[in-house]
Amino acid sequence: MTDHALYILSISTTAVLLAYIILWSGLQTFNANPTKRFMRIWLKLALYYAAYTMPVWALLLVIGWSQEMLPILPQLSLTLVLVAVFAMGFYFYTVVIQPNRLRLDHHAIDLDLSTPLTVAVLADLRIGLYSGKPRHIRKLVATINALPADAVLITGDWLYYPSADLVGQLMLFKGVNKPIYTVMSTSDLRYQSINTTKQGQPLLEDTLSSAFDVLDISYIGQQCTSLPLKCTGATNALPVMPSASYSKNNKEGFRQQNLENSPTVAVLCGWQDVPKQFADIEEANASDKAALGAEIANTTKPVIILASRFDSISDLPKSLQPRPLLITGAAKAIQKNIWLAQKQKNIERSSEQSTLLNNSRMGKQRGLYQHGSAQIFVSSGIGTRGLPFRLYRPTIDVLTIR
């Protein structure tokens, strides 16, 4: 009688777990509001929420094997059962535990500054399907607030199928007690484009640029400003996609006002790449890049460049002294470009390496590099995309620039 009750309980628990995975992942897929690849997003979310049920599946497997509930279970060896339990535990760890194990990694970089400057660098936030839950952002904000940093620099890749209420999802960032500067990646700009040009079924109720206004985050795509600089809120945020009529006058006034009114330790410039499909603004973007390159070349202060792509180095002015510091993220495409550049001996890895760089997945692509035109720092990254698991810890890189 006991065995029968245990069998019924196990079958009922299995049905409840499967219903939870299928129904909850489907509901969250609608919340992500994808305009295409609906089934692919559903499958990814099913894998994500299945991870939360792994301890129960492992317990059911052990009970079923020991009690011989199903004919197939007694045929499994103890070794195979232990391997299955370990695999379930490992999957639970990489999806549920690892993304919450936020860590700090400290680096020292020489840029010939008159006064040392400390910045916290965040890359690949990927807020949406897996990352950017309230518990993640609260821990991120609390960690940043406890740092003795002068500013926070975010290299883009903010979004990965976010919910429609983007401002609500990002609102916890308003609690950061330091000025935040950011650029957008090409994927961020694609989300903006879908939202602002697709009729009838927008991806987002709010655009990322409007969220920056609300959150007092300074978007500096194709702009320069001085560091350190107190965050002045929405007046520093500019539209995400520059137009020829806007960029030449308003941006220049923004740059001059900040550079003249602030004590300048270094000049921070945002290098914004635009997706190829935005042909209508490609010419304006090229013009803005040329103007920004000339401004970088003419500045008398050390320059820090914030970009979402490693290969932005090819567009920078050559023979700058001192060489600027380019800060970028470590997305998969960037890792491939770095590997190719190393193979062609266009860049060299700095001799100083941290524990994280020696032990993390794809660790050889993170850290400080030396290039003929600039020093390049590739940040480790925080968010998750693609499949829902992480094999390395999310990391805030803290740079002490001297």
XYZ file of C-alpha atoms in Angstrom, residues 105-399:
295
model
C 38.001 41.730 -10.551
C 40.523 44.555 -10.063
C 42.953 45.801 -12.705
C 45.530 48.604 -12.806
C 46.096 50.442 -16.103
C 48.625 53.177 -16.867
C 47.254 56.058 -18.935
C 49.375 58.949 -17.620
C 46.527 60.591 -15.684
C 47.182 63.563 -13.416
C 44.946 61.961 -10.767
C 44.101 58.233 -10.517
C 40.597 57.392 -11.661
C 38.589 54.318 -10.656
C 35.770 53.059 -12.876
C 33.511 50.025 -12.636
C 33.014 48.362 -16.028
C 29.915 46.300 -16.819
C 29.558 44.352 -20.050
C 26.913 42.142 -21.638
C 24.089 42.777 -19.172
C 21.643 40.879 -21.434
C 18.582 41.877 -19.432
C 15.602 39.827 -20.515
C 15.066 36.075 -20.689
C 17.539 34.921 -18.037
C 19.379 37.921 -16.608
C 18.145 41.126 -15.063
C 15.761 39.586 -12.562
C 15.106 41.916 -9.585
C 17.358 39.812 -7.338
C 20.177 40.090 -9.889
C 19.884 43.864 -10.288
C 19.560 44.491 -6.532
C 22.794 42.621 -5.891
C 24.477 44.376 -8.810
C 23.410 47.834 -7.595
C 24.423 47.104 -3.974
C 27.855 45.907 -5.123
C 28.403 48.977 -7.302
C 27.294 51.351 -4.549
C 29.839 49.831 -2.150
C 32.715 50.429 -4.580
C 34.989 53.480 -4.234
C 34.544 54.188 -7.942
C 34.249 57.545 -9.694
C 31.931 56.305 -12.441
C 30.247 53.252 -13.951
C 30.883 52.422 -17.621
C 28.550 50.023 -19.474
C 29.702 48.726 -22.860
C 26.239 47.977 -24.266
C 24.453 44.683 -24.945
C 21.797 45.754 -22.485
C 18.941 43.608 -23.798
C 18.109 40.008 -24.621
C 14.371 39.710 -25.292
C 13.305 42.067 -22.477
C 9.745 42.472 -21.257
C 7.520 45.173 -22.734
C 7.820 47.290 -19.566
C 11.484 48.081 -20.076
C 11.604 51.070 -17.701
C 10.003 48.991 -14.961
C 12.501 46.186 -15.508
C 15.455 48.583 -15.303
C 14.113 50.879 -12.578
C 16.380 49.410 -9.884
C 19.367 50.951 -11.722
C 18.108 54.322 -10.509
C 19.486 53.344 -7.099
C 23.111 53.495 -8.300
C 24.918 56.275 -6.396
C 27.508 56.965 -9.127
C 27.295 58.508 -12.595
C 26.647 55.898 -15.290
C 27.830 56.235 -18.881
C 26.902 53.840 -21.647
C 26.889 53.147 -25.348
C 24.575 50.762 -27.167
C 25.492 47.639 -29.064
C 24.092 46.903 -32.502
C 21.655 44.420 -30.929
C 20.378 47.187 -28.615
C 19.821 49.410 -31.634
C 17.922 46.615 -33.398
C 15.518 46.411 -30.458
C 15.058 50.177 -30.747
C 14.437 49.905 -34.487
C 11.812 47.176 -34.088
C 10.042 49.221 -31.462
C 10.006 52.493 -33.357
C 9.367 51.310 -36.926
C 7.256 48.146 -36.746
C 3.565 48.993 -36.869
C 0.870 47.183 -34.929
C 3.024 44.917 -32.762
C 5.843 46.815 -31.031
C 8.489 44.849 -29.187
C 8.793 47.315 -26.312
C 6.450 49.850 -24.771
C 9.514 51.951 -23.901
C 12.688 52.460 -25.897
C 16.085 51.989 -24.324
C 16.940 55.654 -24.842
C 13.783 56.747 -23.004
C 14.708 54.352 -20.184
C 18.123 56.053 -19.950
C 16.354 59.406 -19.522
C 14.276 58.104 -16.623
C 17.183 56.309 -14.950
C 19.666 59.224 -15.165
C 22.035 57.185 -17.333
C 24.172 59.220 -19.735
C 24.175 57.802 -23.247
C 27.399 58.966 -24.919
C 27.257 57.375 -28.362
C 29.479 59.476 -30.672
C 30.072 62.024 -27.894
C 32.857 63.050 -25.569
C 32.629 64.288 -21.996
C 35.016 64.769 -19.099
C 35.774 62.420 -16.189
C 34.982 62.591 -13.379
C 31.659 64.324 -13.977
C 28.568 64.416 -11.782
C 25.539 62.769 -13.316
C 23.178 65.521 -14.459
C 20.351 63.239 -15.433
C 18.283 63.237 -18.561
C 19.878 66.378 -20.004
C 22.978 64.327 -20.803
C 21.073 61.592 -22.624
C 20.774 61.926 -26.370
C 18.598 60.082 -28.890
C 19.888 56.639 -29.763
C 20.117 57.052 -33.525
C 21.769 60.313 -34.554
C 20.599 62.256 -37.546
C 22.589 64.701 -39.590
C 20.418 67.628 -38.491
C 20.836 66.826 -34.797
C 24.403 65.683 -34.382
C 26.410 68.634 -35.679
C 24.863 71.340 -33.469
C 23.422 69.747 -30.344
C 26.198 67.237 -29.831
C 28.928 69.819 -30.245
C 27.243 72.076 -27.706
C 26.947 69.117 -25.307
C 30.641 68.303 -25.652
C 31.874 71.847 -25.228
C 29.660 72.566 -22.222
C 30.872 69.511 -20.324
C 34.535 69.808 -21.290
C 34.715 73.496 -20.342
C 32.753 73.389 -17.064
C 34.304 70.268 -15.482
C 37.804 69.606 -14.112
C 39.089 67.094 -16.614
C 41.164 64.134 -15.472
C 40.430 62.244 -18.678
C 38.126 62.574 -21.656
C 35.501 59.838 -22.037
C 34.212 59.220 -25.556
C 31.509 56.829 -26.733
C 32.168 55.005 -29.998
C 28.791 53.943 -31.380
C 28.404 51.342 -34.122
C 25.185 51.280 -36.141
C 23.609 48.107 -37.651
C 24.091 47.786 -41.388
C 20.344 47.783 -42.070
C 20.103 51.409 -40.903
C 21.157 52.688 -44.300
C 19.321 55.980 -43.834
C 21.669 57.070 -41.039
C 24.844 55.326 -42.188
C 26.190 58.490 -43.838
C 25.406 60.617 -40.762
C 27.058 58.004 -38.537
C 30.215 58.034 -40.674
C 30.299 61.824 -40.464
C 29.870 61.691 -36.683
C 32.698 59.172 -36.397
C 34.982 61.387 -38.435
C 34.159 64.390 -36.222
C 34.640 62.322 -33.067
C 37.960 60.993 -34.364
C 39.155 64.530 -35.001
C 38.087 65.581 -31.497
C 39.979 62.648 -29.961
C 43.058 63.480 -32.003
C 42.994 67.142 -30.903
C 42.400 66.639 -27.186
C 45.258 67.369 -24.813
C 43.986 65.029 -22.089
C 44.215 61.220 -21.917
C 41.267 59.609 -23.680
C 39.099 56.687 -22.575
C 36.870 55.262 -25.319
C 33.785 53.207 -24.475
C 32.623 50.880 -27.249
C 30.525 47.752 -27.631
C 32.823 46.164 -30.232
C 36.477 45.252 -30.063
C 37.013 45.923 -33.781
C 36.189 49.622 -33.245
C 39.967 49.893 -32.894
C 40.238 49.889 -36.699
C 38.328 53.210 -36.916
C 40.319 55.105 -34.285
C 42.862 57.797 -35.147
C 46.407 56.440 -35.426
C 49.547 57.557 -33.587
C 47.807 59.194 -30.623
C 50.052 60.021 -27.661
C 49.361 58.953 -25.051
C 47.516 56.045 -26.587
C 43.817 56.037 -25.608
C 42.247 53.262 -23.570
C 39.482 51.395 -25.413
C 37.042 49.582 -23.093
C 34.782 46.969 -24.649
C 32.851 43.808 -23.823
C 33.578 40.133 -24.435
C 30.662 38.921 -26.528
C 31.182 35.827 -28.678
C 31.852 37.779 -31.883
C 34.368 39.950 -30.023
C 36.174 36.863 -28.723
C 36.569 35.600 -32.305
C 37.892 38.970 -33.499
C 40.410 39.084 -30.641
C 41.615 35.584 -31.477
C 42.108 36.569 -35.132
C 43.941 39.757 -34.130
C 46.246 37.780 -31.841
C 46.917 35.273 -34.610
C 47.841 38.103 -36.984
C 49.956 39.676 -34.196
C 48.014 42.949 -34.380
C 47.625 42.956 -30.592
C 49.564 41.525 -27.691
C 48.251 40.345 -24.348
C 49.410 42.355 -21.347
C 51.757 40.408 -19.082
C 49.567 41.205 -16.044
C 46.734 38.691 -15.718
C 44.200 38.127 -12.972
C 43.009 34.900 -11.409
C 39.712 35.254 -13.247
C 41.411 35.537 -16.612
C 43.349 32.344 -16.028
C 40.392 30.262 -14.908
C 37.244 31.430 -16.693
C 35.742 30.098 -19.894
C 37.246 31.856 -22.918
C 39.441 33.611 -20.348
C 42.239 34.279 -22.817
C 40.004 36.835 -24.548
C 39.484 38.970 -21.429
C 41.805 41.522 -19.904
C 44.263 44.160 -21.112
C 45.811 44.151 -24.589
C 48.405 46.364 -26.232
C 47.768 47.659 -29.741
C 49.665 50.143 -31.842
C 46.774 52.626 -31.728
C 45.409 52.032 -28.211
C 45.351 49.981 -25.083
C 42.324 47.677 -25.120
C 40.532 46.351 -22.067
C 38.002 43.578 -22.678
C 35.526 43.230 -19.811
C 34.309 39.868 -18.539
C 30.534 40.274 -18.703
C 27.541 39.685 -16.474
C 24.478 38.458 -18.359
C 23.469 35.219 -20.072
C 22.317 34.652 -23.631
C 21.756 31.659 -25.904
C 21.425 28.631 -23.629
C 20.558 29.536 -20.023
C 23.635 28.286 -18.163
C 26.877 30.063 -17.191
C 30.201 28.275 -16.789
C 31.958 31.301 -15.276
C 30.952 33.863 -12.692
C 29.405 37.221 -13.651
C 32.044 39.860 -13.043
C 32.318 43.589 -12.510
C 35.749 44.772 -13.660
C 37.123 47.557 -11.476
C 39.797 49.559 -13.300
